[in-house]
Tab-separated table of C-alpha atoms in Angstrom:
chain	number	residue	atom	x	y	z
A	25	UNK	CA	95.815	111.681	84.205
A	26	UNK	CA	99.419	113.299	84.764
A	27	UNK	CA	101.334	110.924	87.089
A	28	UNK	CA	103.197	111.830	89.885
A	29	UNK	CA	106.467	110.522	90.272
A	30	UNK	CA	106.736	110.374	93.802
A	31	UNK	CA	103.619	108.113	93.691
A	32	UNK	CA	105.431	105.665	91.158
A	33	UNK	CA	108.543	106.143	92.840
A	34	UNK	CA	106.919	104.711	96.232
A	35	UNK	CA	105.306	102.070	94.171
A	36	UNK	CA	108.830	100.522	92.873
A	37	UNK	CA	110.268	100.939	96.181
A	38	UNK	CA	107.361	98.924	97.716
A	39	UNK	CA	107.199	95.705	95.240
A	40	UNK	CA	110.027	95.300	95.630
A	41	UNK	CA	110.093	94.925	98.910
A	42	UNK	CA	107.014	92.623	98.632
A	43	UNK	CA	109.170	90.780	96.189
A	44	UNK	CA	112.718	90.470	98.770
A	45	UNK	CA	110.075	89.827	101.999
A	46	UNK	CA	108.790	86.897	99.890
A	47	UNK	CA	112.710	85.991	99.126
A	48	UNK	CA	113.808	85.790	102.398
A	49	UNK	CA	110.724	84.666	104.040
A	50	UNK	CA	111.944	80.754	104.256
A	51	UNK	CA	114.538	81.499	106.172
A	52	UNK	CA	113.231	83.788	108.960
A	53	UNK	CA	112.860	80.944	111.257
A	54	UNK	CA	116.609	79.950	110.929
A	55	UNK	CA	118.438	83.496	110.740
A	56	UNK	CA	117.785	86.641	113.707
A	57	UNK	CA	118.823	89.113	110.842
A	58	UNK	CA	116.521	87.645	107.993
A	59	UNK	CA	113.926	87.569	110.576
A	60	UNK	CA	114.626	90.900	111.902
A	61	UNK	CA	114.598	92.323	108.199
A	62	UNK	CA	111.287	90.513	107.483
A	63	UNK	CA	109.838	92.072	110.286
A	64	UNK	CA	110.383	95.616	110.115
A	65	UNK	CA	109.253	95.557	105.727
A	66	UNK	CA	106.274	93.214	106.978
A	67	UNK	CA	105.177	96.169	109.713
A	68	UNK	CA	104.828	98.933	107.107
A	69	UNK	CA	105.459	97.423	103.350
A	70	UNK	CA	102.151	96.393	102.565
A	71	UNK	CA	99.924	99.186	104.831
A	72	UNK	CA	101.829	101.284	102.599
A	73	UNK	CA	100.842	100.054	99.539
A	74	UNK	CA	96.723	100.023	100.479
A	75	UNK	CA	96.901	103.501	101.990
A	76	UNK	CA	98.454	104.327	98.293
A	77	UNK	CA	95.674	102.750	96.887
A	78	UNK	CA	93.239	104.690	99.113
A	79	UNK	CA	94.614	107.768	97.796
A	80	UNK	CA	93.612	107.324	94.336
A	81	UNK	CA	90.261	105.784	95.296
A	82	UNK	CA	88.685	109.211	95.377
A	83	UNK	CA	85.986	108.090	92.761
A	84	UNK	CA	85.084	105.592	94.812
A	85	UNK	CA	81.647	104.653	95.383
A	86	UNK	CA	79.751	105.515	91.983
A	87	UNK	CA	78.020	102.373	90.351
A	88	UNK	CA	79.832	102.606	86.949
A	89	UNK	CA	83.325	102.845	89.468
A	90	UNK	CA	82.167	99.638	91.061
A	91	UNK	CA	81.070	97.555	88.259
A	92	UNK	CA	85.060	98.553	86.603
A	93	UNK	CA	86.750	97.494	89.942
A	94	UNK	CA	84.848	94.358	89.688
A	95	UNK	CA	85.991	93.528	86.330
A	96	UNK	CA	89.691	95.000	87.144
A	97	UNK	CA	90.090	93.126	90.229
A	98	UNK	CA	87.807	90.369	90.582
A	99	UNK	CA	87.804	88.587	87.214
A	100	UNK	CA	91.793	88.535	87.377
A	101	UNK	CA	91.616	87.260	90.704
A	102	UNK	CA	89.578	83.827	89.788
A	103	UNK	CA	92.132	83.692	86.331
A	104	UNK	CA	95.432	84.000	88.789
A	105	UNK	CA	93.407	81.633	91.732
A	106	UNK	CA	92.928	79.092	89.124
A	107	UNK	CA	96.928	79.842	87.787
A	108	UNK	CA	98.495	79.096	91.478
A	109	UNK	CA	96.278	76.487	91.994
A	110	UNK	CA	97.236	74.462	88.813
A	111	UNK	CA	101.410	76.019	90.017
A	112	UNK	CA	100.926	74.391	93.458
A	113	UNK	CA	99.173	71.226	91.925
A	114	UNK	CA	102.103	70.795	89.711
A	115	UNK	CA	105.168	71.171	92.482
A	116	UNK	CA	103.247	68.735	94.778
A	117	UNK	CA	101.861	70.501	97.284
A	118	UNK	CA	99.578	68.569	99.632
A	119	UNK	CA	97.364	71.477	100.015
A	120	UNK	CA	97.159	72.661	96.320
A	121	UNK	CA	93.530	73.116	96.495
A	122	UNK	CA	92.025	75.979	98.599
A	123	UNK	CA	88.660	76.563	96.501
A	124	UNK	CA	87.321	79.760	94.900
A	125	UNK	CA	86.673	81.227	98.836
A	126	UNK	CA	90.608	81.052	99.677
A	127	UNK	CA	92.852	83.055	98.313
A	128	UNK	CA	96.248	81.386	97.145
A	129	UNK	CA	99.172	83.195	97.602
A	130	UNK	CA	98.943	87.247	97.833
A	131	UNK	CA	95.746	87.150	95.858
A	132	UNK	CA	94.082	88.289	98.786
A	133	UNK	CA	94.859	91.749	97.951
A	134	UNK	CA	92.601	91.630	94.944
A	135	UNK	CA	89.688	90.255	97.075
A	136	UNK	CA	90.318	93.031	99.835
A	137	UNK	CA	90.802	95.835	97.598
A	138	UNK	CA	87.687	95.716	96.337
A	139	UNK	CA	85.809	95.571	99.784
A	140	UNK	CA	88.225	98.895	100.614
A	141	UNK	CA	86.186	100.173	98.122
A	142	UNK	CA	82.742	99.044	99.246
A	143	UNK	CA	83.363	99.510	103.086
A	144	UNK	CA	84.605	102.952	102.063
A	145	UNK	CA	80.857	104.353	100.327
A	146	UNK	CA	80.162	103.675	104.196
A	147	UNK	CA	82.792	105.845	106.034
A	148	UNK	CA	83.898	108.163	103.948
A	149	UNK	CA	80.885	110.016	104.948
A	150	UNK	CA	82.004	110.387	108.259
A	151	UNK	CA	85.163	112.771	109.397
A	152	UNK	CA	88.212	111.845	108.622
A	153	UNK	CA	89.353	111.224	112.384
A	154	UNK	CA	86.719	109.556	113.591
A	155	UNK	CA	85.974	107.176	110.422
A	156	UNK	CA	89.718	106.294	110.754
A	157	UNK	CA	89.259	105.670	114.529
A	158	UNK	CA	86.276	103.237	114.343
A	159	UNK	CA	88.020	101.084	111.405
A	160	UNK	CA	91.045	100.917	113.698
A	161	UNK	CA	88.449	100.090	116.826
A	162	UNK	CA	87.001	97.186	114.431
A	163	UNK	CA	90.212	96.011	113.023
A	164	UNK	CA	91.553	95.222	116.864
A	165	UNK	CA	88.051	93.669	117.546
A	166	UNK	CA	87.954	90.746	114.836
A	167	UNK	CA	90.829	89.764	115.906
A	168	UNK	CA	89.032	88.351	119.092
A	169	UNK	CA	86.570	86.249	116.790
A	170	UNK	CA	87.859	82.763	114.745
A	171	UNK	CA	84.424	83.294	112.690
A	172	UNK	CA	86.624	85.437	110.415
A	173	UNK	CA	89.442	84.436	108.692
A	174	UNK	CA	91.490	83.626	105.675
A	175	UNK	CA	87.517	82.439	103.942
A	176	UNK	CA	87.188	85.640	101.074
A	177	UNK	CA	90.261	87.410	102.823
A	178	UNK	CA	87.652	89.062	105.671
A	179	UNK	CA	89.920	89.525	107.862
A	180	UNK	CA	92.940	90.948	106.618
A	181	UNK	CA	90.675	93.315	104.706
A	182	UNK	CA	89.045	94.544	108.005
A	183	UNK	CA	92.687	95.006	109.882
A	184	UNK	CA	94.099	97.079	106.987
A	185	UNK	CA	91.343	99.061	105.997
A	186	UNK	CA	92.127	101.864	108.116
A	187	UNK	CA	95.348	102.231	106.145
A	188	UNK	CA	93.059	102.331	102.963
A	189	UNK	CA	90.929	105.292	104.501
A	190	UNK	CA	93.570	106.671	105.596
A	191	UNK	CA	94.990	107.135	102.178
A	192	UNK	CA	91.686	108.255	100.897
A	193	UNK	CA	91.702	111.063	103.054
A	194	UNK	CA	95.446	112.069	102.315
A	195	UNK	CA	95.985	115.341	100.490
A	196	UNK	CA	99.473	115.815	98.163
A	197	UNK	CA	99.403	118.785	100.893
A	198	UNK	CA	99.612	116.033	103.719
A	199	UNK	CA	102.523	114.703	102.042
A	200	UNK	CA	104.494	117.949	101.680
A	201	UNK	CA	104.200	117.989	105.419
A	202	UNK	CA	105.458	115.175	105.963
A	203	UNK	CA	108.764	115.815	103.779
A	204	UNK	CA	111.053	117.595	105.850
A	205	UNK	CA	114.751	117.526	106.910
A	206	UNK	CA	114.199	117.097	110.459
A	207	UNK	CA	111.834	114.152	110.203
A	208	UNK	CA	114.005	112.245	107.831
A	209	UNK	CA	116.485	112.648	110.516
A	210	UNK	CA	114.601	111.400	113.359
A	211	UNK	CA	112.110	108.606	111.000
A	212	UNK	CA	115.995	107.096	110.452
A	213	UNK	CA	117.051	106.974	113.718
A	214	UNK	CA	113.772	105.698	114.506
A	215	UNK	CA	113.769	103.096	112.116
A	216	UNK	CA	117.181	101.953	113.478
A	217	UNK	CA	116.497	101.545	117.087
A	218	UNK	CA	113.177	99.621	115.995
A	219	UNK	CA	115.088	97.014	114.096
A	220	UNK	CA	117.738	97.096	116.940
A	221	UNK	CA	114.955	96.129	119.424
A	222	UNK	CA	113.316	93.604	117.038
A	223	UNK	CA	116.890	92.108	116.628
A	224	UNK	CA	117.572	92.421	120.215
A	225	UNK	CA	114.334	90.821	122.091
A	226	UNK	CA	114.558	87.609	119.202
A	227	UNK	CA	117.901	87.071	120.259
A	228	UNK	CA	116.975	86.976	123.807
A	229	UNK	CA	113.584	85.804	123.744
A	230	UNK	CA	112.040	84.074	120.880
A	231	UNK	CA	111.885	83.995	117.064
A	232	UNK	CA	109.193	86.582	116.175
A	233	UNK	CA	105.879	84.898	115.356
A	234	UNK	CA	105.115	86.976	111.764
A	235	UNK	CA	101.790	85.850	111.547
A	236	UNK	CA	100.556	89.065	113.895
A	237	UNK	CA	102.119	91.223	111.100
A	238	UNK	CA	99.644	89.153	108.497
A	239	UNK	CA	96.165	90.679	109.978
A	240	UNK	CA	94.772	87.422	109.029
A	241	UNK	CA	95.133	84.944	112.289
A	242	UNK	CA	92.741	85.228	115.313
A	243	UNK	CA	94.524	86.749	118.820
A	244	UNK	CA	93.754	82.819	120.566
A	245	UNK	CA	95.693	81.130	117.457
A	246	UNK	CA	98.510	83.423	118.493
A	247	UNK	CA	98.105	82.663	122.083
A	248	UNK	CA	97.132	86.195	122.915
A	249	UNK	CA	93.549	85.708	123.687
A	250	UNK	CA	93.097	88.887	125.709
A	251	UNK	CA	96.694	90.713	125.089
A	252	UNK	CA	96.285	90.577	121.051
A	253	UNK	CA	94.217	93.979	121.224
A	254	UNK	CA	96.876	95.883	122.542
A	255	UNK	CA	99.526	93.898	120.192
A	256	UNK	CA	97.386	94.824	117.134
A	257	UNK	CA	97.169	98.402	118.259
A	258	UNK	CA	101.037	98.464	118.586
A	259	UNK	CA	101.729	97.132	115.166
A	260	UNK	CA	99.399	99.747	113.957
A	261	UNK	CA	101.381	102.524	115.357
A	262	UNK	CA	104.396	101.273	114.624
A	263	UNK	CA	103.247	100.907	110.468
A	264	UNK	CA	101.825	104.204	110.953
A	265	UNK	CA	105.137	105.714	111.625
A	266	UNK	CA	107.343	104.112	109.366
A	267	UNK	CA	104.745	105.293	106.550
A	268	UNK	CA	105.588	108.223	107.951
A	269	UNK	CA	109.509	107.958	107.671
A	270	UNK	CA	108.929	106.486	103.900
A	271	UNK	CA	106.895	108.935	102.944
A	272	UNK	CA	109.700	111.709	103.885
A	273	UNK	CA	112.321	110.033	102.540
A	274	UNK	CA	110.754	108.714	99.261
A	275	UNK	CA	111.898	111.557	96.887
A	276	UNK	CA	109.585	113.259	94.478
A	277	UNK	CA	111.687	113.508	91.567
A	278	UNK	CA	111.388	111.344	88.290
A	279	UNK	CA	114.268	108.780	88.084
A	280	UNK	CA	113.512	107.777	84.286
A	281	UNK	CA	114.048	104.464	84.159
A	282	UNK	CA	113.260	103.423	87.783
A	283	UNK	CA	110.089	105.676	88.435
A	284	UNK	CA	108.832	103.970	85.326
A	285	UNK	CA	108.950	100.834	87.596
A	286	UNK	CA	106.044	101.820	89.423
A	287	UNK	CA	103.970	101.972	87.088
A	288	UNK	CA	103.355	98.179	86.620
A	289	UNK	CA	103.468	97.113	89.792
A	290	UNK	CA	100.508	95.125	89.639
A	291	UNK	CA	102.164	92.973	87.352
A	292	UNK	CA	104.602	92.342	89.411
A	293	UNK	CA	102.686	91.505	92.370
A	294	UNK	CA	100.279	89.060	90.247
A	295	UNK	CA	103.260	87.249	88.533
A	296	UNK	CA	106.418	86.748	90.952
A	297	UNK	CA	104.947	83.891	92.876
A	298	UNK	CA	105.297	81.910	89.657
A	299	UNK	CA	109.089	82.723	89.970
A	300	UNK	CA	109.690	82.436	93.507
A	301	UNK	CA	107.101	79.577	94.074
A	302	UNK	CA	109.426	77.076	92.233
A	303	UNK	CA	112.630	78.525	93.548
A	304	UNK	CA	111.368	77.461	97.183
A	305	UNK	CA	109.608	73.881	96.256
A	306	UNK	CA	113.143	73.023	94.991
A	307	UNK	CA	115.596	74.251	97.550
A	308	UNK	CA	117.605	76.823	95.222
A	309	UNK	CA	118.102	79.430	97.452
A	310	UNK	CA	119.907	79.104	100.300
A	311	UNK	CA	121.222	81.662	103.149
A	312	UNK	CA	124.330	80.951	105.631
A	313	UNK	CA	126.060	84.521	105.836
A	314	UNK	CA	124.935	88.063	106.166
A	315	UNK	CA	126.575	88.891	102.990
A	316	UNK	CA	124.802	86.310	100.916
A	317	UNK	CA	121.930	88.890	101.276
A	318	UNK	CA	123.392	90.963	98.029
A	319	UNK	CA	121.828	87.925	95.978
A	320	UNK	CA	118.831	88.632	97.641
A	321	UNK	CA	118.497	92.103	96.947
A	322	UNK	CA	120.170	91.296	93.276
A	323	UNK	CA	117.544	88.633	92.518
A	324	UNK	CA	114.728	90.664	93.729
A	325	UNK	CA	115.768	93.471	91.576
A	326	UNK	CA	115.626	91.381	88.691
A	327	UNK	CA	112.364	89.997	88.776
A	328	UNK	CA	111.107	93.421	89.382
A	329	UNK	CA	112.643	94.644	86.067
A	330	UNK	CA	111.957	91.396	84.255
A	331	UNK	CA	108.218	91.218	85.238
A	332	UNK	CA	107.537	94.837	84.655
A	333	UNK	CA	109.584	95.116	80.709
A	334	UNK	CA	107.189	95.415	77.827
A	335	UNK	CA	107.526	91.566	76.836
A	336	UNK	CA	105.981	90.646	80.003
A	337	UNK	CA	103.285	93.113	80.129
A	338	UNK	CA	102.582	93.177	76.366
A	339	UNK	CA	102.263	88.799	77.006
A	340	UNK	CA	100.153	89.140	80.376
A	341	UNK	CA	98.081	91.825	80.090
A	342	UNK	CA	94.543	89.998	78.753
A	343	UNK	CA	95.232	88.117	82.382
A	344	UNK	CA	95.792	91.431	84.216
A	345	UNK	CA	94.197	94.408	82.840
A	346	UNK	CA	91.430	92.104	80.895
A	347	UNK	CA	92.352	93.973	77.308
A	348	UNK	CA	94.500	93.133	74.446
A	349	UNK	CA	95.691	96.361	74.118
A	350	UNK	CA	97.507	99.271	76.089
């Protein structure tokens, strides 16, 4: 199939933002900007990424498709379960062991990618407005229930499905749309007085509690027993707009070199805990002023290029792909 470069273009941009949120994510409790930053990529960065993926799950639904997503994502979900369990056994961690059920660092996405793909056979029979309205309507509702939870990723996989359909049901036509002049304009001015307000009301108020951004925590462990509804519905907005502003502003030419990025971000996603894991268990990063943000951005950068290069792939592909051989 002929790739698209916008598509891979969208991809780098997005792991490595997955890659900087997880950078700076220690230190959003101790910094307004860090957790300002980690709040607006956390909104939109990886509802992105699944509605992506729900864009090139047109297939979907076929037995033979089914029985290759389980072998693409499931078996290299129990190898890299097993991986950051033996990782977290070795740096100490109390709670290294989270059984098969419990997925260890972002290896939920595995798990809930392939019930995207089962839970869409069911509703992408139905129109496109309506099966995107009743996946929102049950998203908002688990969140009222403890019975689902981090156990086999249920819940996160529930709350960002409707970014998932929505991708399925997004044309390239959708997307030219979306790409004018006047709404990169206004999706940056947008984005600006959104992290303005974010930085604002934590100033003022309180450090931003990320875990509503996670779709994984019930409304009563967030103390929002009957408000959390109408939080979740905000956040979902919110995502759905700066998708919107990312979408116009990601270009659709190929950039060599750096659209070529995208193309492995899997990879990526599967392998920079290993990196970043350590770094945090022994205190190497650190963050006092705004500027010390460029080794942030630097570092990120880095392990995006470094995890994506042929070595790495050639090495870790049996783990990833489940073959030898490109």
């Amino acid at each position: 199939m002929n790739r698209i470069p916008f598509f891979d273009n969208a991809r780098a941009i997005l792991i490595f933002l997955v890659v900087f949120g997880h950078m700076i994510q220690p230190f959003a409790s101790d910094s307004h900007l860090i957790n300002s930053l980690y709040a607006i990529i956390y909104i939109f960065h990886m509802p992105m990424f699944i509605l992506l993926a729900g864009f090139f799950a047109k297939g979907s639904g076929k037995p033979r498709y089914i029985l290759k997503l389980a072998k693409n994502l499931l078996l290299p979900y129990l190898i890299f379960q097993l991986l950051y369990t033996g990782l977290y056994f070795i740096l100490g961690r109390e709670e290294w062991y989270k059984g098969i059920l419990h997925p260890q660092w972002a290896m939920w996405f595995l798990l809930s990618l392939f019930g995207w793909h089962i839970l869409l056979i069911l509703f992408k029979r139905l129109p496109a407005v309506w099966g995107i309205l009743i996946s929102v309507a049950i998203g908002i509702l688990v969140g009222y229930t403890d019975l689902i939870g981090y156990g086999l990723s249920m819940s996160r996989t529930l709350v960002f499905f409707p970014f998932f359909l929505a991708g399925y049901f997004l044309t390239k036509e959708h997307i030219q749309l979306i790409k004018t002049k006047g709404l990169k304009i206004v999706g940056l001015l947008f984005t600006l007085v959104l992290f303005a307000f974010i930085y604002i009301t934590i100033n003022v108020d309180v450090t931003l509690d990320t875990d509503w951004l996670s779709g994984a925590v019930a409304y009563r462990s967030l103390e929002a027993e009957i408000s959390g509804g109408l939080m979740r519905l905000i956040i979902y907005i919110l995502a759905s707009c700066l998708i919107v502003v990312m979408i116009a502003w990601i270009p659709s030419k190929d950039y060599g070199y750096f659209t070529r990025l995208g193309e492995k971000t899997l990879y990526v996603y599967l392998l920079h805990g290993f990196i970043i894991q350590p770094l945090r268990e022994f205190d190497i990063m650190w963050f006092d002023q705004w500027y010390e943000l460029s080794y942030f951005i630097i570092l990120s950068a880095l392990i995006v290029c470094v995890l994506s290069s042929k070595p790495v792939v050639n090495l870790t592909r049996p783990l990833v792909e489940m073959k030898w051989k490109k």
